[in-house]
Each structure stands twice: as C-alpha cells, then as structure tokens.
mmCIF file with all atom_site columns, C-alpha atoms in Angstrom:
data_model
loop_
_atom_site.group_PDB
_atom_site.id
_atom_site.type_symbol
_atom_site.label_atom_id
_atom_site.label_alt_id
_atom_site.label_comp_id
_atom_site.label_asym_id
_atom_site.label_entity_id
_atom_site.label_seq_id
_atom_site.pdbx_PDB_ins_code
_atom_site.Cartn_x
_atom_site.Cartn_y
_atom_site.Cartn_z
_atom_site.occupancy
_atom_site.B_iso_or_equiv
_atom_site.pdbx_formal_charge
_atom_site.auth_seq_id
_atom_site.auth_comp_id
_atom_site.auth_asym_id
_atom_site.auth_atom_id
_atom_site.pdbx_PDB_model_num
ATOM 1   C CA . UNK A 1 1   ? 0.000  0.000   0.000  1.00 42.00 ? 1   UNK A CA 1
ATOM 2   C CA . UNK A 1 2   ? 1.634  3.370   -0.877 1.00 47.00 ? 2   UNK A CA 1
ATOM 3   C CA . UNK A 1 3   ? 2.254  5.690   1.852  1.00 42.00 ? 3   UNK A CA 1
ATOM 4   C CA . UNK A 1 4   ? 0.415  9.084   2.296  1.00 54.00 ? 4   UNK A CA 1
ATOM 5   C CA . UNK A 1 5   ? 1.947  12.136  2.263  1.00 70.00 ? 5   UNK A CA 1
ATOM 6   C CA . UNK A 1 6   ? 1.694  12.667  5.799  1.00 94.00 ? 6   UNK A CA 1
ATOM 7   C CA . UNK A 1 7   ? 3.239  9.072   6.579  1.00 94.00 ? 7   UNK A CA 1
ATOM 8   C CA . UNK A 1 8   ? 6.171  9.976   4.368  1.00 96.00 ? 8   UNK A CA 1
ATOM 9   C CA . UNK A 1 9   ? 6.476  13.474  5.815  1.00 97.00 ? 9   UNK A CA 1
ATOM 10  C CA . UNK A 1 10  ? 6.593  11.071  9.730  1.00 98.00 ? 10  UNK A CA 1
ATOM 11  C CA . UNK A 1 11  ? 8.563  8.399   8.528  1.00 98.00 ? 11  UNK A CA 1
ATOM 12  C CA . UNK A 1 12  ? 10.826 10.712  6.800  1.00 98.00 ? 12  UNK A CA 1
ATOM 13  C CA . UNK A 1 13  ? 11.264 13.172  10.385 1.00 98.00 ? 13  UNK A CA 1
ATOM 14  C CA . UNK A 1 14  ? 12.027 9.364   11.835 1.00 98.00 ? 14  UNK A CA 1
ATOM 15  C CA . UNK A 1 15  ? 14.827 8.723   9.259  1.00 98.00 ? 15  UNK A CA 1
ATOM 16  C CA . UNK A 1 16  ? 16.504 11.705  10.003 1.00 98.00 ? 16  UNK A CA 1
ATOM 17  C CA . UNK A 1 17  ? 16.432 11.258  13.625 1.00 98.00 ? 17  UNK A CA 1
ATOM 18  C CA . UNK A 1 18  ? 17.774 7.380   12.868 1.00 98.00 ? 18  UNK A CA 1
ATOM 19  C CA . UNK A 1 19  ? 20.579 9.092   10.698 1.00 98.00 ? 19  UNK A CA 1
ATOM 20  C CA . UNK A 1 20  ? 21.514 11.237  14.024 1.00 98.00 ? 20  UNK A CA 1
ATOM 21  C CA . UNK A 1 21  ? 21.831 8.386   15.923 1.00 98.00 ? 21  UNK A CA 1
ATOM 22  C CA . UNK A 1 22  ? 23.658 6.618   13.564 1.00 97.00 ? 22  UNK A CA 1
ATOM 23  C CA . UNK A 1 23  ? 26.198 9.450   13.496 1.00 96.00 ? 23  UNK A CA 1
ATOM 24  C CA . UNK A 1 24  ? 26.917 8.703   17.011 1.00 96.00 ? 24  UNK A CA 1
ATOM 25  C CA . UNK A 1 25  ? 27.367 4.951   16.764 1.00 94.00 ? 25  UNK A CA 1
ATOM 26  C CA . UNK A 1 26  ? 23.883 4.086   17.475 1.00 97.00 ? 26  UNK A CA 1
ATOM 27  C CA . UNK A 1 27  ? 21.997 1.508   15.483 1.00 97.00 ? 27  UNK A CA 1
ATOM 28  C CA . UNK A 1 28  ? 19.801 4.059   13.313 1.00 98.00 ? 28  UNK A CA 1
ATOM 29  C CA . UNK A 1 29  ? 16.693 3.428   14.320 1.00 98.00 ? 29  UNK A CA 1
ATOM 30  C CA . UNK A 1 30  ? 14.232 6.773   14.768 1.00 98.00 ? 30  UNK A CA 1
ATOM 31  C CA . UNK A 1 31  ? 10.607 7.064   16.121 1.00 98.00 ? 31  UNK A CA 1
ATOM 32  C CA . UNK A 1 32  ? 7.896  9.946   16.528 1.00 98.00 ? 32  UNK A CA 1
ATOM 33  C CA . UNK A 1 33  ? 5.148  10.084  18.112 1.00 98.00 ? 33  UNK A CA 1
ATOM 34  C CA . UNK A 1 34  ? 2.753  12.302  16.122 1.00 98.00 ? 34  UNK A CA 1
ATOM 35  C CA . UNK A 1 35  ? -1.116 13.541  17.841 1.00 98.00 ? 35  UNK A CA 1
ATOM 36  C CA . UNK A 1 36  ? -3.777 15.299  15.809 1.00 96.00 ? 36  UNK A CA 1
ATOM 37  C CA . UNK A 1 37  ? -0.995 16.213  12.795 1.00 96.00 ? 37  UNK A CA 1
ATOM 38  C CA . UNK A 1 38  ? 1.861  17.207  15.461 1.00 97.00 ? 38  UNK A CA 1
ATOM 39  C CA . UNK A 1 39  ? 5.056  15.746  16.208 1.00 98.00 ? 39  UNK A CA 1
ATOM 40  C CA . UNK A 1 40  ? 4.890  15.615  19.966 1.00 98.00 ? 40  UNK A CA 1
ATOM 41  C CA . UNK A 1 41  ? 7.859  13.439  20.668 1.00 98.00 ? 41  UNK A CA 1
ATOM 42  C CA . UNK A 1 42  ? 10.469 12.424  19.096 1.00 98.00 ? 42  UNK A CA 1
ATOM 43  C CA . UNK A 1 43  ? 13.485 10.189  19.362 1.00 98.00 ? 43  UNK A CA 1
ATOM 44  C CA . UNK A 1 44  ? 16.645 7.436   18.418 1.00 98.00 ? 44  UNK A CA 1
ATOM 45  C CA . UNK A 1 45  ? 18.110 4.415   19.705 1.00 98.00 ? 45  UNK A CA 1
ATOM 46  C CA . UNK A 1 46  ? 20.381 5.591   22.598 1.00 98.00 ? 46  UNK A CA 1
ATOM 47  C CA . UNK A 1 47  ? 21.529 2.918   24.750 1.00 98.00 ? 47  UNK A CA 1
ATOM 48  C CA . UNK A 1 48  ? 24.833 2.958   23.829 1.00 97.00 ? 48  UNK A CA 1
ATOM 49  C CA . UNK A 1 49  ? 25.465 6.621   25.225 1.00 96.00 ? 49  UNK A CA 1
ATOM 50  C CA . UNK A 1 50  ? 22.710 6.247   27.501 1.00 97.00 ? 50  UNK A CA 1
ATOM 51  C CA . UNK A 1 51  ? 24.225 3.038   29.026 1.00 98.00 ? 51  UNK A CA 1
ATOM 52  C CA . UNK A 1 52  ? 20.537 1.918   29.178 1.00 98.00 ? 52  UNK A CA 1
ATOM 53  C CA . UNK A 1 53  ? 18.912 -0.914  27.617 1.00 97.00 ? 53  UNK A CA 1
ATOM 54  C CA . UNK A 1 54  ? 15.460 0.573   27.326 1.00 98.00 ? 54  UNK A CA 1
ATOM 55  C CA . UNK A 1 55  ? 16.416 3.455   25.237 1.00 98.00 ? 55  UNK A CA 1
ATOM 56  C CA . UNK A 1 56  ? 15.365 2.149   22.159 1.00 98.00 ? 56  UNK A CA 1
ATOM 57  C CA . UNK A 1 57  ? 14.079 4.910   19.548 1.00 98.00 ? 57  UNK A CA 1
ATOM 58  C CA . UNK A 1 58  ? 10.330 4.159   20.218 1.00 98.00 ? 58  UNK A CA 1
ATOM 59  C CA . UNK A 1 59  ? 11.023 4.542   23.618 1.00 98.00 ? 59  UNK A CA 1
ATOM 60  C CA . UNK A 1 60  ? 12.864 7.433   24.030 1.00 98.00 ? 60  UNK A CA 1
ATOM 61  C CA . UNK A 1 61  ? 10.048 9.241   21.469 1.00 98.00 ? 61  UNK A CA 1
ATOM 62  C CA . UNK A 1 62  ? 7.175  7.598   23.896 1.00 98.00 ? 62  UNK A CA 1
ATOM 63  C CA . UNK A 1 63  ? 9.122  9.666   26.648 1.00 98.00 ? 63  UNK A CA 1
ATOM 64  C CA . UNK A 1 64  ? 9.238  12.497  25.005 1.00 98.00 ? 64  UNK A CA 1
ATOM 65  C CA . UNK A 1 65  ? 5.379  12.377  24.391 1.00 98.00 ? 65  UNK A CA 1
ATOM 66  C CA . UNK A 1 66  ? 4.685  12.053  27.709 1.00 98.00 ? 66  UNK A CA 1
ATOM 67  C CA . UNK A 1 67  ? 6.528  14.788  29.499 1.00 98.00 ? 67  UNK A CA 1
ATOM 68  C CA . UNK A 1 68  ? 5.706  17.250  26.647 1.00 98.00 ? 68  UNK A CA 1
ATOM 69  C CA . UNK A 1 69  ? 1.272  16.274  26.545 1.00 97.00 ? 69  UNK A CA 1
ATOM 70  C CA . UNK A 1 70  ? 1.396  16.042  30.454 1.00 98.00 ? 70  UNK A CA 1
ATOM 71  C CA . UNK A 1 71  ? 0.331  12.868  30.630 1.00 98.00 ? 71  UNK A CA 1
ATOM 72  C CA . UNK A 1 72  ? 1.885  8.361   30.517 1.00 97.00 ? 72  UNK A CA 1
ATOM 73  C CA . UNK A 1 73  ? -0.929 7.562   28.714 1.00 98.00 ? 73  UNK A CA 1
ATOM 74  C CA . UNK A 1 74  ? -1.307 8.566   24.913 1.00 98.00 ? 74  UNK A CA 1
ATOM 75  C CA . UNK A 1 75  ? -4.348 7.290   23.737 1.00 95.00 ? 75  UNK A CA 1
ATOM 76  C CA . UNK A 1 76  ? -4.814 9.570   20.579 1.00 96.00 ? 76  UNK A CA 1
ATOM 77  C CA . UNK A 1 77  ? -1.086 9.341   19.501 1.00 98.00 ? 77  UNK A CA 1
ATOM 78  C CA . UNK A 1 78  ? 0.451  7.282   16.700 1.00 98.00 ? 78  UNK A CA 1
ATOM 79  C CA . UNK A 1 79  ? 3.996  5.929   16.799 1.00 98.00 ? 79  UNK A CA 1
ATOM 80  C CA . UNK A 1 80  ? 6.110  6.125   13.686 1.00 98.00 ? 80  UNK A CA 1
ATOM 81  C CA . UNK A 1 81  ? 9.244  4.134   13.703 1.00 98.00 ? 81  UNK A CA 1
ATOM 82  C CA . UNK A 1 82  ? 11.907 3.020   10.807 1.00 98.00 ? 82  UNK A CA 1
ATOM 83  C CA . UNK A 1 83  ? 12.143 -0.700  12.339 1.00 98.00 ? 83  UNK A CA 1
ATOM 84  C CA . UNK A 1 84  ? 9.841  -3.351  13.590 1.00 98.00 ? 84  UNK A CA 1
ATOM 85  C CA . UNK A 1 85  ? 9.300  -2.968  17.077 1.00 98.00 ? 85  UNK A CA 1
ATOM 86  C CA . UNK A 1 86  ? 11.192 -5.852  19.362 1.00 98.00 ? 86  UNK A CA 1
ATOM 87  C CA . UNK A 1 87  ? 9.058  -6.959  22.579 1.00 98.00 ? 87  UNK A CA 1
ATOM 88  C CA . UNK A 1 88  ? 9.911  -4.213  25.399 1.00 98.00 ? 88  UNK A CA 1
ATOM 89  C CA . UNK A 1 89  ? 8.849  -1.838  22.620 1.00 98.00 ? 89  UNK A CA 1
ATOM 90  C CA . UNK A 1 90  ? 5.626  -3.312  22.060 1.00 98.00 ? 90  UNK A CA 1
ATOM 91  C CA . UNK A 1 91  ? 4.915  -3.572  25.535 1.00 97.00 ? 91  UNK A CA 1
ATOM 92  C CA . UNK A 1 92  ? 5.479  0.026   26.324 1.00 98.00 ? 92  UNK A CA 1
ATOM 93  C CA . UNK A 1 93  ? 3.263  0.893   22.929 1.00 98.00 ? 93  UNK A CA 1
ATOM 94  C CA . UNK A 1 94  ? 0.263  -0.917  24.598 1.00 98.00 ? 94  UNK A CA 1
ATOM 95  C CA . UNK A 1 95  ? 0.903  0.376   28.262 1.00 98.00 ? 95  UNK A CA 1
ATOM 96  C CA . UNK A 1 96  ? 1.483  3.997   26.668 1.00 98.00 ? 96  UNK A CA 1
ATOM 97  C CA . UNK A 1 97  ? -2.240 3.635   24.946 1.00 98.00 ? 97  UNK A CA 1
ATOM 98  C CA . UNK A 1 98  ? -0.785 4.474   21.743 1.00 98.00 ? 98  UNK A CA 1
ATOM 99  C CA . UNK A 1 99  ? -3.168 4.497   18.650 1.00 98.00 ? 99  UNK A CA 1
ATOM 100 C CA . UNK A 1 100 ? -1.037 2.582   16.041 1.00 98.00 ? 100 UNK A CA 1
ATOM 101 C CA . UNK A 1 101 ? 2.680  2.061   15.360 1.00 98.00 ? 101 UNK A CA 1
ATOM 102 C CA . UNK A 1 102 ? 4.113  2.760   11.709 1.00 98.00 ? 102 UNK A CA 1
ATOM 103 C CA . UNK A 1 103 ? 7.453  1.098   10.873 1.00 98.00 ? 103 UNK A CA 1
ATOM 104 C CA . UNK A 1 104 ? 9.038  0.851   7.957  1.00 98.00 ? 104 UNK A CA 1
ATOM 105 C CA . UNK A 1 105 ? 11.190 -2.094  7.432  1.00 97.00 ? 105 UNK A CA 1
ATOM 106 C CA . UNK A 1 106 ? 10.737 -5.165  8.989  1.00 97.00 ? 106 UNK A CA 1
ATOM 107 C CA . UNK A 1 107 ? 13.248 -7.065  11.326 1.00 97.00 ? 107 UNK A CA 1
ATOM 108 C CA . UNK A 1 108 ? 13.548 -10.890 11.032 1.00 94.00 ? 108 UNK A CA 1
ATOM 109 C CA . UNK A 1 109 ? 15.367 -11.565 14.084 1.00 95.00 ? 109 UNK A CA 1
ATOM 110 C CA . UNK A 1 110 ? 13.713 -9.565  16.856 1.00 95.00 ? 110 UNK A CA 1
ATOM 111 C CA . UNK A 1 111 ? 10.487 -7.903  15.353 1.00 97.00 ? 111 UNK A CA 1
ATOM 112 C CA . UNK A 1 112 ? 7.644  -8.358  17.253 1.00 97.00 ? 112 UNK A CA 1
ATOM 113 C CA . UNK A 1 113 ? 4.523  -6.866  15.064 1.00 97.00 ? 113 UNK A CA 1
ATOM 114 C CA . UNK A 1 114 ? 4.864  -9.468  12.514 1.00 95.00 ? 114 UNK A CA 1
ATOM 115 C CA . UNK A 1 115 ? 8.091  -10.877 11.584 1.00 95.00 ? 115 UNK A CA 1
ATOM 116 C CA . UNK A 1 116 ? 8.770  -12.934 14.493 1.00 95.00 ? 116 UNK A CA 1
ATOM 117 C CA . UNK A 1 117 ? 5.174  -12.941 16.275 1.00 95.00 ? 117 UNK A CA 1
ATOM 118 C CA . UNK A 1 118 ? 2.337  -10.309 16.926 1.00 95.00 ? 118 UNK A CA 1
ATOM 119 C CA . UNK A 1 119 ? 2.859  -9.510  20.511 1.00 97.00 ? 119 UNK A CA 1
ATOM 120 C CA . UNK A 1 120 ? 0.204  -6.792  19.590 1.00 97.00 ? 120 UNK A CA 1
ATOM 121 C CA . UNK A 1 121 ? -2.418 -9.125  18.836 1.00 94.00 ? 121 UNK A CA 1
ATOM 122 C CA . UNK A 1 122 ? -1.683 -11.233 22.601 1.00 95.00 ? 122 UNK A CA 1
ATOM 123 C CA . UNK A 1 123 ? -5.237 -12.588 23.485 1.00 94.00 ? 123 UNK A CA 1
ATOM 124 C CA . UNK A 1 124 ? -4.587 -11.623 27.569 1.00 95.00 ? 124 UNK A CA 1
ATOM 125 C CA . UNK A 1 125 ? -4.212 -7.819  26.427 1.00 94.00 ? 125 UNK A CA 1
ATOM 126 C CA . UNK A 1 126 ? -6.765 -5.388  27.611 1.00 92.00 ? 126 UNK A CA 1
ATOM 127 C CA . UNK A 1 127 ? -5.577 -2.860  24.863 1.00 96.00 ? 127 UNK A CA 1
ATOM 128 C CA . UNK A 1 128 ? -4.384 -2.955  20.975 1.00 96.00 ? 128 UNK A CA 1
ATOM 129 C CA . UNK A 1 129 ? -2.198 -1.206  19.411 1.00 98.00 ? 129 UNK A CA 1
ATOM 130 C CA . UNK A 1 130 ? -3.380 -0.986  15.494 1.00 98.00 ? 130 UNK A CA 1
ATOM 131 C CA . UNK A 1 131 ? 0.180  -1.479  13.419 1.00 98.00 ? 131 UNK A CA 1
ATOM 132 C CA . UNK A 1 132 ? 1.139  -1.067  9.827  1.00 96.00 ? 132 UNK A CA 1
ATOM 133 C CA . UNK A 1 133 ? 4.434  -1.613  8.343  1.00 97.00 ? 133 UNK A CA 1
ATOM 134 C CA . UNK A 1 134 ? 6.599  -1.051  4.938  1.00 96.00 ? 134 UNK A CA 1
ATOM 135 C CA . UNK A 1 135 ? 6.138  2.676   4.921  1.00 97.00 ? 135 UNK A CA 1
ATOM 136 C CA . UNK A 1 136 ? 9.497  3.974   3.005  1.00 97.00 ? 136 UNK A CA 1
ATOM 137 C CA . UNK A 1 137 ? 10.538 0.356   3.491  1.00 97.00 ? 137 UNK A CA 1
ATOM 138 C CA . UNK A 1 138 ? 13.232 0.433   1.174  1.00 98.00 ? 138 UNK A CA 1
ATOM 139 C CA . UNK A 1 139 ? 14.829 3.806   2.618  1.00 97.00 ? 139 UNK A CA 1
ATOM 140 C CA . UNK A 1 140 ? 14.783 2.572   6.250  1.00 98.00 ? 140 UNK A CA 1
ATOM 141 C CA . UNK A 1 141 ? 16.343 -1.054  5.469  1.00 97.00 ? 141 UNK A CA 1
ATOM 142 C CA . UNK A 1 142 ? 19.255 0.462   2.892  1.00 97.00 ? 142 UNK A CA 1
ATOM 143 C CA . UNK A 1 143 ? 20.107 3.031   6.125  1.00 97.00 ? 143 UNK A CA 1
ATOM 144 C CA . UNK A 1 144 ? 20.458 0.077   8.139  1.00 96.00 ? 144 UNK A CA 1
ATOM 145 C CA . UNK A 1 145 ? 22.039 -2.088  5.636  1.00 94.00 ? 145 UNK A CA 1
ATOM 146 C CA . UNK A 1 146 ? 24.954 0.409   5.252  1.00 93.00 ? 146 UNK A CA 1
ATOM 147 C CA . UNK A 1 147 ? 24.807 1.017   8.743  1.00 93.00 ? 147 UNK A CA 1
ATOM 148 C CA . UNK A 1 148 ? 25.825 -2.559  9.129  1.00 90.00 ? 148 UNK A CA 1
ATOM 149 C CA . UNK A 1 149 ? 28.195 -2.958  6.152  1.00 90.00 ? 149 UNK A CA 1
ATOM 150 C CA . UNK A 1 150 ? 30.205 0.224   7.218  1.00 87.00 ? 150 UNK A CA 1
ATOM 151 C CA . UNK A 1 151 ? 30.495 -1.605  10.498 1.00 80.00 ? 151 UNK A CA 1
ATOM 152 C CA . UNK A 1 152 ? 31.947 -4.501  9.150  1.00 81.00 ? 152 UNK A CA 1
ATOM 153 C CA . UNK A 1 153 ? 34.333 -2.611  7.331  1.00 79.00 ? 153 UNK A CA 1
ATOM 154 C CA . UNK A 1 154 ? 35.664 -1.290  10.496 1.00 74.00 ? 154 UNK A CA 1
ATOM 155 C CA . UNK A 1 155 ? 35.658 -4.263  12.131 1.00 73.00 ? 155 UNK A CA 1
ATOM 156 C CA . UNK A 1 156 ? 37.359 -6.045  9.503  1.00 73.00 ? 156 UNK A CA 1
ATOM 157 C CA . UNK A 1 157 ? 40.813 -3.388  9.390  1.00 67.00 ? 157 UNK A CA 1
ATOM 158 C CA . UNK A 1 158 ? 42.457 -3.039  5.897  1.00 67.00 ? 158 UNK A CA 1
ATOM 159 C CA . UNK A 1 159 ? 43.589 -6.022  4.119  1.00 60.00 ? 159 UNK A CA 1
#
C-alpha cells in the first residue's frame, strides 16, 4: 500500500532522527510520536550513550510524548518508527495507549509486530495497538544495511 503524504512526511522526520543516531554509533533506528498532525515526541536508539537498555528509539520518542502532553498515557497518539518494534517496545506501545505504530522495514530476528510474532495481537491484552508496516521500506532497510556494512568494514581493518 503506498504511503500518504503525511506518513512519508513522519517516517521521513524518523529517518533523520535514525541518521543522528547513527552518526553517534547508534543503530539508526528513529521514532515519533505524532497527535492530531503534530510531532509531539520524538526520538533514536540511545543505549549505547545512555548506558541503558530501554532506550530504544520508540522509547525514548514515547518519553518524550509524555513529558511534553502532560500525561503516561497517549491514547490519541500514533507511533512512527523506521524498524519493527522488538518486545519491550511493544509492551510500552500498549501500556502507553498508543493508537497505532508505523514502521518501515521489517526485522527478522527480533520484530515483534509481525516478523517474528504479533505480541500486539496477545489474546490476555486489555488494549491494541493498530500497526502497519513497509512505509518507506526500502529507505529505512538500505540506512540500516549500510549502517551494518560500514560496520563490518571497520571491524574487519584493511587487508
């Protein structure tokens, strides 16, 4: 399904924010968090420089959210995000109230809206979390791809 122009213009604000991270050694992963048309939060994968596990882009951006609206829960906000979410993510979607999540690219080993399991769709949930993915899929997996490659590059010294 091709993306609006309002999903680009979101996914697109999360791609730069996953290039920022990236720039700091961060897997480049971005998120927003975006309420009646409005970015209200925003955010990358930081737990790296954070030395914390949970900062995960989608996290960071729920964070946001929340201090800036006033309020933990964010029932009329959607979450836009360049990657599948993994599990803590997904949990912290549905305790957050979010509206639906937007990723872009899937991720085989640890997504958890489709590619590995729905932990959205978890019978014993009192709340769901709507979720679409593949929005700018393409843009989001080559910035990870080369994200990866460059890494191995290092990793690997000259020959």
């Amino acid at each position: 399904m091709p993306a609006t122009t309002d999903e680009e213009f979101f996914m697109r604000r999360a791609l730069q924010l996953a290039r920022e991270g990236g720039a700091l050694g961060e897997v480049p992963v971005g998120a927003v968090v975006v309420r009646n048309g409005e970015i209200v939060g925003e955010g990358f994968n930081q737990p790296i420089s954070s030395r914390d596990p949970t900062a995960h882009a989608e996290i960071v951006a729920l964070r946001d959210a929340a201090q800036r609206i006033g309020n933990y829960r964010l029932v009329d906000c959607d979450l836009y995000v360049t990657l599948e979410p993994c599990l803590m993510c997904c949990g912290a979607l549905v305790h957050a109230r979010v509206r639906e999540v937007v990723f872009g690219t899937d991720e085989p080993k640890a997504g958890s809206v489709r590619s590995r399991m729905n932990a959205l769709e978890m019978p014993h949930l009192n709340y769901r979390v709507a979720a679409r993915g593949g929005v700018l899929a393409e843009e989001c997996a080559a910035l990870l791809s080369g994200f990866f490659r460059a890494r191995r590059e290092i990793e690997k010294g000259p020959e």
